[in-house]
Amino acid sequence: MKKYSVFAVAREAMRHHTGWTRAWRDAAPKKRYDAIIIGAGGHGLATAYYLGKNFGITNVAILEKGWLGGGNTGRNTTIIRSNYLQDPSAALYEKSRSLYETMSQDLNYNVMFSPRGVIMLAQTEHEVRGYKRTAHANMLQGVKTEFIGPEKVKELVPIINLAGPRYPVLGGLWQARGGTARHDAVAWGYARACSDMGMDVIQQCNVTGIRSEGGKVVGVSTSKGDIDCDKLGIVVAGHSGHLADMAGFRLPLESVALQALVSEPIKPCMDVVVMANTVHGYMSQSDKGEMVIGGGTDGYNNYTQRGSFHHLEETVRALIETFPMVSRLKMLRHWGGIVDVTGDRSPILSKTPVDGVFINCGWGTGGFKAIPGSGWAMAELMAKGHSPLTDAFGLERFTEGRFIDESVAAGVAH
Amino acid sequence: MLIVSCPNCGITAEETEFHAHGEAHITRHAVGSSDDQMETYLFMRKNPKGVHFERWRHQYGCGKWFHMARCTMTLEVFGTYSAQTYSPPDDLLARIDARRPGWREAT
Ligand SMILES: Cc1cc2nc3c(=O)[nH]c(=O)nc-3n(C[C@H](O)[C@H](O)[C@H](O)COP(=O)(O)OP(=O)(O)OC[C@H]3O[C@@H](n4cnc5c(N)ncnc54)[C@H](O)[C@@H]3O)c2cc1C
Ligand SMILES: [Zn+2]
């Protein structure tokens, strides 16, 4: 792998950019790997990366049925924050946020992490109380957040309308070190680093079956033939139920559509991320100047990557009340992704009833922020059989009634 | 956008008048059941790619509950039926057989 640097850019400029090599190899599957990861989204790639980096396991293949990063990783609105309520979530999401701070250096790939700050608006008395509680919990967890009043909100977001007729802004939960990153770059950066460690990133390889003998995994069947492995990580977000079915177990998940849209590019007008959970909408401005907008999920099971129009309407209506100036913006693109939602709105990082099969799913509407932390923890789980970061997120929590209730922290999609 | 017919009041309208409430025909376990049964009842869902039977409510209409058969891969609505039943009616199943041959093995 050629290292990217300012000197490399200068050198290539001198020779008309003819010397760049491909960021990762296109690989054909081998007969056998120590570990196979299904799904080349951010979580799958980060898992593979840390299997190699932290545990020296590099005989690894990452199998992707479509193209790398083409699932939710390439469809999300890239909000990164760690202001959750429960201790296990705070530990995992804060680990992740802190890994984002050095990701560009670690991967030698510019992921454009921008810790511009995230505000979650409080627009009812309940939200004020709820966010003060979160700020207190975060203080105990060592996650820096603070509850701010409406004047501070206005100072941070000059384009906001505090006196929204139905839901005035009463304050907000502010995490100054939250922000955004370039989603595709996260996937590409990890893929390049994995390939460099000798791992095979295999695209257009659809996993159609999981083979086991005597309760232990022996390999997978794919559109590119059978491949054997000792350990298998299923990291396929909205398709998790389907893969679990192949392995012979069930999951406490439902797959629903979540949509997002972006506007035409405009001059810089908002340099923080604003989320309004009561009215169901959130917005940030990309480096290109587009306003990036998202809202709530659809209410029913869905695998079509298409959502309902009325949910978009609801989101846009909410944002126009909160930011009157966006009412004249034209929207450029709109899309949907299939997110896997659990009963307690927390992810699953777990062993499964099949020996050697591990699952990482249930990130629902908010797993982009968790990519590096989740990969770090999942790699430890796969390599050692357990990880302090994943212990609380096992599948058994649903039988034992030991939920990690984040339905408030994750109430709106982000 | 889904177009739904309420079998209770007979009105056909688009989905904003209705509210989805998840998988139908789930066995309800209560006091005296095992942890596994309780977990299955509360959390485990089929979440199929394809034909899905689900509970809906005519939220902003007659307010009553009913069942619906729908495809999660195409959003096609196969039909709606009464809430007072443990399984989908035969004529609806026959209609789904005709539209999605082999779906029973897939779920
Ligand atoms: C509109 C939208 C907005 C969002 N906004 C945010 C946000 O602002 N902040 C945030 O933190 N999170 C956000 N999220 C959530 C976030 O995108 C996801 O939680 C995260 O990207 C999940 O990553 P993943 O790697 O688990 O899944 P994915 O990126 O979906 O990757 C899974 C991969 O598995 C592959 N796959 C599936 N089945 C198979 C098979 N049989 N064989 C081989 N490969 C298979 C898929 O093709 C896919 O590429 C948003 C999601 C959406 C849809
Ligand atoms: Zn009705």
Coordinates of C-alpha atoms and ligand atoms in Angstrom, one line a residue:
Chain A
M1 CA 0.0 0.0 0.0
K2 CA 1.3 3.4 -0.9
K3 CA 1.1 5.9 2.0
Y4 CA -1.0 9.0 1.4
S5 CA 0.7 12.2 2.3
V6 CA 1.2 15.7 1.1
F7 CA 4.5 14.5 -0.6
A8 CA 2.6 11.8 -2.4
V9 CA 0.1 14.4 -3.7
A10 CA 2.9 16.6 -4.8
R11 CA 4.8 13.7 -6.5
E12 CA 1.6 12.6 -8.3
A13 CA 0.8 16.1 -9.4
M14 CA 4.2 16.2 -11.2
R15 CA 3.4 13.0 -13.2
H16 CA -0.3 13.6 -14.0
H17 CA -1.6 11.3 -11.2
T18 CA -0.5 8.2 -13.0
G19 CA 1.2 6.6 -10.0
W20 CA -1.8 6.0 -7.7
T21 CA -2.6 2.4 -7.0
R22 CA -6.0 0.9 -6.1
A23 CA -6.9 1.4 -2.5
W24 CA -7.7 -2.3 -2.0
R25 CA -7.3 -5.5 -3.9
D26 CA -10.2 -7.2 -5.6
A27 CA -9.9 -10.7 -4.2
A28 CA -11.2 -14.1 -5.2
P29 CA -12.2 -16.3 -2.2
K30 CA -9.7 -18.9 -0.9
K31 CA -10.9 -22.3 0.3
R32 CA -10.6 -21.5 4.0
Y33 CA -10.1 -18.6 6.4
D34 CA -9.5 -18.4 10.2
A35 CA -12.4 -15.9 10.3
I36 CA -15.1 -14.7 7.9
I37 CA -17.0 -11.5 8.3
I38 CA -20.3 -11.3 6.5
G39 CA -21.1 -7.7 5.5
A40 CA -18.7 -5.0 4.4
G41 CA -20.4 -2.1 6.0
G42 CA -18.5 -0.1 8.6
H43 CA -19.1 -2.5 11.4
G44 CA -18.0 -5.6 9.5
L45 CA -14.9 -3.8 8.1
A46 CA -14.0 -2.3 11.5
T47 CA -14.3 -5.8 13.1
A48 CA -11.9 -7.3 10.6
Y49 CA -9.5 -4.3 11.0
Y50 CA -9.3 -4.8 14.8
L51 CA -9.0 -8.6 14.5
G52 CA -5.8 -7.9 12.5
K53 CA -4.6 -4.8 14.4
N54 CA -5.3 -5.9 18.0
F55 CA -5.1 -9.7 17.7
G56 CA -2.9 -10.4 14.8
I57 CA -5.6 -12.5 13.1
T58 CA -5.2 -11.6 9.4
N59 CA -6.3 -14.7 7.5
V60 CA -9.7 -13.1 7.2
A61 CA -12.3 -12.6 4.5
I62 CA -15.0 -9.9 4.4
L63 CA -17.9 -11.0 2.2
E64 CA -20.2 -8.4 0.8
K65 CA -23.3 -9.2 -1.4
G66 CA -23.3 -5.8 -3.0
W67 CA -20.6 -3.2 -3.0
L68 CA -18.5 -2.1 -0.1
G69 CA -20.3 0.4 2.1
G70 CA -23.5 0.2 0.0
G71 CA -25.7 -0.6 3.0
N72 CA -26.6 1.7 5.8
T73 CA -22.9 2.8 6.1
G74 CA -23.3 4.7 2.8
R75 CA -26.8 5.9 3.5
N76 CA -26.6 7.5 6.9
T77 CA -26.5 11.1 8.0
T78 CA -23.2 10.6 9.8
I79 CA -24.0 12.1 13.3
I80 CA -21.4 11.1 15.9
R81 CA -22.2 11.5 19.6
S82 CA -21.9 9.5 22.8
N83 CA -24.5 11.2 25.1
Y84 CA -26.5 8.0 25.9
L85 CA -28.0 7.3 29.2
Q86 CA -27.0 3.9 30.4
D87 CA -23.5 3.0 31.5
P88 CA -22.8 0.1 29.0
S89 CA -23.9 2.4 26.1
A90 CA -21.8 5.3 27.3
A91 CA -18.8 3.1 27.5
L92 CA -19.2 1.7 24.0
Y93 CA -20.2 4.9 22.3
E94 CA -17.6 7.0 24.0
K95 CA -14.9 4.5 23.1
S96 CA -16.1 4.8 19.6
R97 CA -16.2 8.6 19.5
S98 CA -12.7 8.8 20.9
L99 CA -11.5 6.4 18.2
Y100 CA -13.0 8.7 15.6
E101 CA -10.7 11.5 16.8
T102 CA -7.6 9.6 15.5
M103 CA -9.1 7.5 12.8
S104 CA -7.7 9.5 9.9
Q105 CA -4.2 9.1 11.3
D106 CA -4.7 5.4 12.3
L107 CA -5.9 4.5 8.8
N108 CA -3.8 7.0 6.9
Y109 CA -7.1 7.9 5.2
N110 CA -8.9 11.2 5.6
V111 CA -12.3 10.4 7.0
M112 CA -13.1 14.1 7.5
F113 CA -14.1 13.7 11.2
S114 CA -15.5 17.1 12.2
P115 CA -16.1 17.4 15.9
R116 CA -18.3 20.5 15.4
G117 CA -20.6 19.8 18.3
V118 CA -24.1 18.3 18.5
I119 CA -27.2 19.8 20.1
M120 CA -30.3 17.9 21.0
L121 CA -33.0 20.5 21.4
A122 CA -35.3 20.3 24.5
Q123 CA -38.8 21.5 23.3
T124 CA -41.0 20.2 26.1
E125 CA -40.7 20.3 29.9
H126 CA -40.2 16.5 29.8
E127 CA -37.3 16.8 27.4
V128 CA -35.7 19.5 29.7
R129 CA -35.9 17.1 32.6
G130 CA -34.8 14.1 30.5
Y131 CA -31.7 15.9 29.1
K132 CA -30.7 17.2 32.4
R133 CA -30.8 13.7 33.7
T134 CA -28.7 12.5 30.7
A135 CA -26.2 15.3 31.4
H136 CA -25.9 14.2 35.0
A137 CA -25.5 10.6 34.0
N138 CA -22.8 11.6 31.4
M139 CA -20.9 13.5 34.1
L140 CA -20.7 10.3 36.1
Q141 CA -19.7 8.3 33.1
G142 CA -16.9 10.7 32.1
V143 CA -18.7 11.8 28.9
K144 CA -18.5 15.5 28.5
T145 CA -22.0 17.0 27.9
E146 CA -23.9 19.9 29.3
F147 CA -27.4 21.2 29.4
I148 CA -27.5 24.7 27.9
G149 CA -30.2 27.4 27.9
P150 CA -32.0 28.9 24.9
E151 CA -29.6 31.9 24.6
K152 CA -26.7 29.6 24.2
V153 CA -28.6 27.6 21.6
K154 CA -29.3 30.8 19.6
E155 CA -25.6 31.8 19.9
L156 CA -24.5 28.4 18.5
V157 CA -27.3 28.2 15.9
P158 CA -28.1 31.8 14.7
I159 CA -30.6 30.5 12.0
I160 CA -32.8 28.8 14.6
N161 CA -36.3 30.0 15.5
L162 CA -36.5 29.7 19.3
A163 CA -40.2 30.7 19.5
G164 CA -41.5 27.9 17.4
P165 CA -45.3 28.3 17.7
R166 CA -46.0 24.8 18.9
Y167 CA -42.7 23.7 20.5
P168 CA -40.5 26.6 21.7
V169 CA -36.8 25.8 22.3
L170 CA -36.3 25.6 26.0
G171 CA -32.7 24.5 25.9
G172 CA -30.6 21.7 24.7
L173 CA -28.2 18.9 25.5
W174 CA -24.8 20.0 24.1
Q175 CA -21.9 17.7 23.3
A176 CA -19.1 19.9 22.0
R177 CA -17.0 16.9 20.9
G178 CA -19.7 15.2 18.8
G179 CA -19.9 15.9 15.1
T180 CA -19.9 14.2 11.7
A181 CA -17.5 12.3 9.4
R182 CA -17.4 11.2 5.8
H183 CA -19.3 7.9 5.7
D184 CA -17.9 6.4 2.5
A185 CA -14.4 7.3 3.6
V186 CA -14.8 5.3 6.8
A187 CA -15.7 2.2 4.8
W188 CA -13.0 2.8 2.2
G189 CA -10.3 3.6 4.8
Y190 CA -11.0 0.4 6.7
A191 CA -11.1 -1.7 3.5
R192 CA -7.8 -0.3 2.4
A193 CA -6.2 -1.0 5.8
C194 CA -7.7 -4.6 5.9
S195 CA -6.5 -5.3 2.4
D196 CA -3.0 -4.1 3.3
M197 CA -2.9 -6.5 6.2
G198 CA -3.5 -9.3 3.7
M199 CA -7.2 -9.7 4.2
D200 CA -9.6 -10.4 1.3
V201 CA -12.4 -8.0 0.8
I202 CA -14.8 -9.9 -1.6
Q203 CA -17.6 -7.9 -3.1
Q204 CA -20.6 -9.3 -5.0
C205 CA -20.4 -12.4 -2.8
N206 CA -23.8 -13.1 -1.5
V207 CA -23.9 -15.5 1.5
T208 CA -26.8 -18.0 1.0
G209 CA -26.2 -20.5 3.7
I210 CA -24.3 -21.1 6.9
R211 CA -22.8 -24.6 7.4
S212 CA -22.3 -26.2 10.8
E213 CA -21.4 -29.6 12.1
G214 CA -22.2 -30.8 15.6
G215 CA -23.3 -27.4 16.6
K216 CA -20.1 -25.7 15.4
V217 CA -19.7 -23.6 12.4
V218 CA -17.6 -24.9 9.5
G219 CA -18.2 -22.4 6.8
V220 CA -20.6 -20.6 4.5
S221 CA -22.2 -21.1 1.1
T222 CA -22.0 -18.1 -1.2
S223 CA -22.7 -17.1 -4.8
K224 CA -19.0 -17.6 -5.3
G225 CA -19.0 -21.1 -3.9
D226 CA -18.4 -22.7 -0.4
I227 CA -15.8 -21.2 1.9
D228 CA -14.7 -22.7 5.2
C229 CA -13.9 -20.9 8.4
D230 CA -13.3 -21.4 12.1
K231 CA -15.1 -18.3 13.2
L232 CA -17.9 -16.4 11.6
G233 CA -19.0 -12.8 12.3
I234 CA -22.5 -11.9 11.0
V235 CA -22.5 -8.1 10.6
V236 CA -25.3 -7.3 8.2
A237 CA -27.6 -4.8 9.9
G238 CA -31.1 -5.0 8.5
H239 CA -30.5 -8.4 7.0
S240 CA -29.5 -10.0 10.4
G241 CA -32.8 -11.9 10.9
H242 CA -32.3 -13.5 7.5
L243 CA -28.8 -14.6 8.2
A244 CA -29.7 -15.9 11.7
D245 CA -32.4 -17.9 10.0
M246 CA -29.7 -19.6 7.9
A247 CA -27.7 -20.4 11.0
G248 CA -30.8 -21.7 12.7
F249 CA -31.6 -19.2 15.5
R250 CA -33.9 -16.3 15.9
L251 CA -33.3 -12.7 16.8
P252 CA -35.3 -10.1 18.7
L253 CA -35.3 -7.7 15.8
E254 CA -37.5 -6.0 13.3
S255 CA -36.3 -4.3 10.1
V256 CA -37.8 -1.0 9.1
A257 CA -37.0 1.8 6.6
L258 CA -35.3 5.0 7.7
Q259 CA -35.0 7.9 5.2
A260 CA -32.8 10.9 4.7
L261 CA -32.5 13.7 2.2
V262 CA -30.1 16.5 1.2
S263 CA -30.8 19.9 -0.2
E264 CA -29.0 21.9 -2.9
P265 CA -25.7 23.3 -1.6
I266 CA -25.9 26.8 0.0
K267 CA -23.4 29.0 1.7
P268 CA -22.3 28.0 5.2
C269 CA -25.1 28.8 7.7
M270 CA -24.9 26.2 10.5
D271 CA -21.7 24.8 11.8
V272 CA -23.1 22.4 14.4
V273 CA -25.5 19.4 14.2
V274 CA -29.0 20.1 15.5
M275 CA -31.5 17.3 16.5
A276 CA -35.1 18.0 17.4
N277 CA -36.5 14.8 18.8
T278 CA -39.9 16.0 19.8
V279 CA -40.8 17.2 16.3
H280 CA -38.8 14.4 14.7
G281 CA -36.2 16.0 12.5
Y282 CA -32.5 16.8 12.5
M283 CA -30.1 18.7 10.3
S284 CA -26.5 19.5 9.6
Q285 CA -24.6 21.1 6.8
S286 CA -22.1 19.1 4.8
D287 CA -18.7 20.5 3.6
K288 CA -20.2 20.9 0.2
G289 CA -22.9 23.1 1.7
E290 CA -25.9 20.7 1.4
M291 CA -28.3 20.6 4.3
V292 CA -28.4 16.9 5.4
I293 CA -31.8 16.1 6.8
G294 CA -33.2 13.1 8.6
G295 CA -36.2 12.1 10.6
G296 CA -38.1 9.1 12.0
T297 CA -38.5 5.5 10.9
D298 CA -41.5 4.1 9.2
G299 CA -43.8 2.1 11.4
Y300 CA -43.8 -1.3 9.6
N301 CA -41.4 -4.1 8.6
N302 CA -39.8 -3.3 5.3
Y303 CA -36.9 -4.5 3.2
T304 CA -37.4 -2.3 0.2
Q305 CA -35.1 0.6 1.0
R306 CA -38.1 2.9 0.3
G307 CA -39.9 4.8 2.9
S308 CA -43.3 6.5 3.1
F309 CA -43.6 10.0 1.7
H310 CA -45.6 11.3 4.7
H311 CA -42.7 10.7 7.0
L312 CA -40.5 13.0 4.9
E313 CA -43.3 15.5 4.9
E314 CA -43.4 15.3 8.7
T315 CA -39.7 15.8 9.0
V316 CA -39.6 18.7 6.6
R317 CA -42.5 20.4 8.3
A318 CA -40.8 20.2 11.7
L319 CA -37.6 21.6 10.3
I320 CA -39.3 24.5 8.6
E321 CA -40.8 25.5 12.0
T322 CA -37.4 25.3 13.6
F323 CA -35.3 26.8 10.8
P324 CA -37.7 29.1 8.8
M325 CA -34.9 29.9 6.2
V326 CA -34.9 26.3 4.8
S327 CA -38.4 26.7 3.5
R328 CA -37.1 27.9 0.1
L329 CA -34.5 25.1 -0.3
K330 CA -34.8 22.6 -3.1
M331 CA -34.1 19.0 -2.2
L332 CA -31.6 17.2 -4.4
R333 CA -31.6 13.6 -3.3
H334 CA -33.6 11.3 -1.1
W335 CA -33.1 7.7 -0.1
G336 CA -33.8 5.0 2.5
G337 CA -32.0 2.3 4.3
I338 CA -33.2 -0.7 6.2
V339 CA -32.4 -0.6 9.9
D340 CA -32.6 -3.4 12.4
V341 CA -34.4 -2.3 15.6
T342 CA -34.3 -4.2 18.9
G343 CA -36.9 -4.0 21.8
D344 CA -34.6 -1.9 24.0
R345 CA -33.1 0.2 21.2
S346 CA -29.6 -1.1 22.0
P347 CA -27.4 -3.2 19.8
I348 CA -26.6 -6.9 20.1
L349 CA -22.9 -8.0 20.2
S350 CA -23.0 -11.6 21.1
K351 CA -22.1 -15.2 20.9
T352 CA -24.9 -17.3 19.3
P353 CA -26.4 -20.7 19.8
V354 CA -24.0 -21.9 17.1
D355 CA -20.4 -22.4 18.3
G356 CA -18.0 -20.1 16.5
V357 CA -20.8 -17.8 15.1
F358 CA -20.9 -14.3 16.5
I359 CA -23.4 -11.6 15.7
N360 CA -23.2 -7.8 15.7
C361 CA -26.5 -6.1 14.9
G362 CA -29.4 -4.1 16.2
W363 CA -27.7 -0.7 15.7
G364 CA -31.0 0.5 14.3
T365 CA -31.0 4.1 13.4
G366 CA -27.8 5.1 15.1
G367 CA -24.8 2.9 14.4
F368 CA -22.6 5.0 12.3
K369 CA -21.2 6.7 15.3
A370 CA -20.4 3.3 16.8
I371 CA -18.4 1.9 13.9
P372 CA -14.9 2.0 15.4
G373 CA -15.9 1.1 19.0
S374 CA -18.1 -1.7 17.8
G375 CA -15.3 -3.1 15.6
W376 CA -12.9 -2.9 18.5
A377 CA -15.2 -4.7 20.9
M378 CA -16.5 -7.3 18.3
A379 CA -12.9 -8.2 17.4
E380 CA -12.1 -8.8 21.1
L381 CA -15.3 -10.9 21.4
M382 CA -14.4 -13.0 18.4
A383 CA -10.8 -13.4 19.4
K384 CA -11.1 -14.1 23.1
G385 CA -14.8 -15.2 23.6
H386 CA -15.7 -12.1 25.6
S387 CA -15.1 -8.4 25.9
P388 CA -15.8 -6.0 28.7
L389 CA -17.4 -3.7 26.2
T390 CA -19.8 -6.3 24.9
D391 CA -20.7 -8.2 28.0
A392 CA -23.9 -6.3 28.7
F393 CA -25.0 -6.5 25.0
G394 CA -25.4 -10.3 24.8
L395 CA -28.5 -12.0 23.4
E396 CA -29.3 -13.5 26.8
R397 CA -30.3 -10.0 28.1
F398 CA -33.7 -10.6 26.4
T399 CA -34.4 -13.8 28.4
E400 CA -33.0 -12.4 31.6
G401 CA -34.9 -9.1 31.3
R402 CA -31.7 -7.1 31.7
F403 CA -32.4 -4.5 29.1
I404 CA -30.2 -1.5 28.2
D405 CA -33.1 0.9 27.7
E406 CA -32.1 3.7 25.3
S407 CA -35.5 4.3 23.8
V408 CA -35.2 7.9 25.0
A409 CA -31.6 8.6 23.9
A410 CA -32.3 6.9 20.5
G411 CA -36.0 8.0 20.1
V412 CA -35.4 9.8 16.9
A413 CA -33.3 8.3 14.1
H414 CA -29.7 9.3 14.1
Chain B
M1 CA -47.6 4.6 0.3
L2 CA -49.9 1.7 1.3
I3 CA -53.5 1.7 0.4
V4 CA -55.4 -0.2 3.1
S5 CA -59.0 -1.4 3.4
C6 CA -60.4 -1.6 7.0
P7 CA -62.4 -4.8 7.3
N8 CA -64.3 -3.3 10.2
C9 CA -65.8 -0.2 8.7
G10 CA -65.1 -0.9 5.0
I11 CA -63.2 2.3 4.3
T12 CA -60.3 2.3 1.9
A13 CA -57.6 4.9 2.6
E14 CA -53.9 5.5 2.5
E15 CA -51.6 4.5 5.4
T16 CA -51.6 7.7 7.4
E17 CA -55.1 6.9 8.7
F18 CA -53.8 3.6 10.1
H19 CA -51.1 2.4 12.5
A20 CA -49.0 -0.7 12.3
H21 CA -48.5 -2.8 15.4
G22 CA -46.1 -5.6 14.3
E23 CA -46.3 -9.3 13.8
A24 CA -49.6 -11.0 14.2
H25 CA -50.7 -14.4 15.5
I26 CA -48.1 -14.4 18.3
T27 CA -48.8 -16.8 21.2
R28 CA -49.3 -14.8 24.3
H29 CA -47.5 -16.2 27.3
A30 CA -48.2 -15.0 30.8
V31 CA -47.8 -16.0 34.5
G32 CA -46.4 -19.5 34.8
S33 CA -44.6 -19.6 31.5
S34 CA -40.8 -20.2 31.1
D35 CA -38.2 -17.5 30.5
D36 CA -37.8 -18.7 26.9
Q37 CA -41.6 -18.5 26.2
M38 CA -41.7 -15.1 27.7
E39 CA -38.8 -13.9 25.6
T40 CA -40.3 -15.4 22.5
Y41 CA -43.6 -13.7 23.2
L42 CA -42.2 -10.3 24.0
F43 CA -39.2 -10.0 21.7
M44 CA -38.6 -12.7 19.1
R45 CA -40.0 -11.8 15.7
K46 CA -40.1 -13.6 12.3
N47 CA -39.1 -10.4 10.5
P48 CA -39.4 -12.2 7.1
K49 CA -38.3 -11.0 3.7
G50 CA -41.6 -11.6 2.0
V51 CA -45.1 -12.4 3.2
H52 CA -45.8 -10.9 6.7
F53 CA -49.0 -11.2 8.7
E54 CA -49.4 -8.2 11.0
R55 CA -51.7 -6.3 13.3
W56 CA -53.0 -2.9 12.4
R57 CA -55.4 -0.4 13.9
H58 CA -57.6 2.0 12.1
Q59 CA -56.2 4.8 14.3
Y60 CA -57.8 7.9 12.8
G61 CA -61.0 6.1 11.6
C62 CA -63.2 3.7 13.3
G63 CA -60.4 3.0 15.9
K64 CA -60.8 -0.8 15.6
W65 CA -58.0 -3.4 15.2
F66 CA -57.6 -5.8 12.3
H67 CA -55.1 -8.0 10.5
M68 CA -53.2 -7.5 7.3
A69 CA -51.1 -9.7 5.0
R70 CA -48.3 -7.7 3.3
C71 CA -45.1 -8.3 1.4
T72 CA -42.0 -6.7 3.0
M73 CA -40.0 -7.0 -0.2
T74 CA -42.5 -5.1 -2.5
L75 CA -44.9 -3.5 0.0
E76 CA -47.8 -5.2 -1.8
V77 CA -50.9 -5.5 0.4
F78 CA -52.5 -9.0 -0.1
G79 CA -55.5 -8.2 2.0
T80 CA -56.9 -7.5 5.4
Y81 CA -59.1 -9.6 7.7
S82 CA -60.7 -9.7 11.1
A83 CA -58.8 -9.3 14.4
Q84 CA -60.9 -12.0 15.9
T85 CA -59.0 -15.0 14.5
Y86 CA -55.9 -17.1 15.2
S87 CA -54.9 -17.6 11.6
P88 CA -55.4 -16.0 8.2
P89 CA -58.5 -17.0 6.2
D90 CA -58.2 -19.6 3.5
D91 CA -59.2 -17.4 0.6
L92 CA -56.5 -14.9 1.5
L93 CA -53.9 -17.7 1.8
A94 CA -55.0 -19.0 -1.7
R95 CA -54.6 -15.4 -3.0
I96 CA -51.0 -15.2 -1.6
D97 CA -50.2 -18.7 -3.0
A98 CA -51.2 -17.4 -6.4
R99 CA -49.1 -14.2 -6.1
R100 CA -46.1 -15.8 -4.3
P101 CA -45.7 -19.5 -5.2
G102 CA -43.5 -21.2 -2.7
W103 CA -43.8 -18.6 0.0
R104 CA -44.8 -21.1 2.7
E105 CA -41.4 -22.9 2.5
A106 CA -39.6 -19.5 2.7
T107 CA -41.0 -18.5 6.0
Ligands
LIG1 C1 -31.2 7.2 6.6 C2 -30.3 6.8 7.7 C3 -29.7 7.7 8.5 C4 -28.8 7.3 9.6 N1 -28.2 8.3 10.3 C5 -27.3 8.0 11.2 C6 -26.6 9.0 11.9 O1 -26.7 10.2 11.7 N2 -25.7 8.6 12.9 C7 -25.5 7.3 13.2 O2 -24.7 7.0 14.1 N3 -26.2 6.3 12.5 C8 -27.1 6.6 11.6 N4 -27.7 5.6 10.9 C9 -27.5 4.2 11.2 C10 -26.2 3.6 10.6 O3 -26.3 3.9 9.2 C11 -26.2 2.1 10.8 O4 -26.4 1.8 12.1 C12 -24.8 1.6 10.4 O5 -24.3 2.2 9.2 C13 -24.8 0.1 10.3 O6 -23.6 -0.3 9.8 P1 -23.4 -1.9 9.5 O7 -22.0 -2.0 9.0 O8 -23.8 -2.6 10.6 O9 -24.5 -2.1 8.3 P2 -24.4 -1.9 6.7 O10 -23.6 -0.7 6.4 O11 -25.8 -1.9 6.3 O12 -23.6 -3.1 6.2 C14 -24.2 -4.4 6.2 C15 -23.7 -5.0 4.9 O13 -24.1 -6.4 4.9 C16 -24.3 -6.8 3.5 N5 -25.1 -8.0 3.5 C17 -26.4 -8.2 3.9 N6 -26.8 -9.5 3.7 C18 -25.7 -10.1 3.1 C19 -25.4 -11.5 2.7 N7 -26.4 -12.4 2.7 N8 -24.2 -11.8 2.2 C20 -23.2 -10.8 2.1 N9 -23.4 -9.5 2.6 C21 -24.6 -9.2 3.0 C22 -25.1 -5.6 3.0 O14 -25.1 -5.5 1.6 C23 -24.4 -4.4 3.6 O15 -23.4 -3.8 2.8 C24 -28.6 6.0 9.8 C25 -29.2 5.0 9.0 C26 -30.0 5.4 7.9 C27 -30.6 4.3 7.0
ZN2 ZN -62.1 1.1 10.2

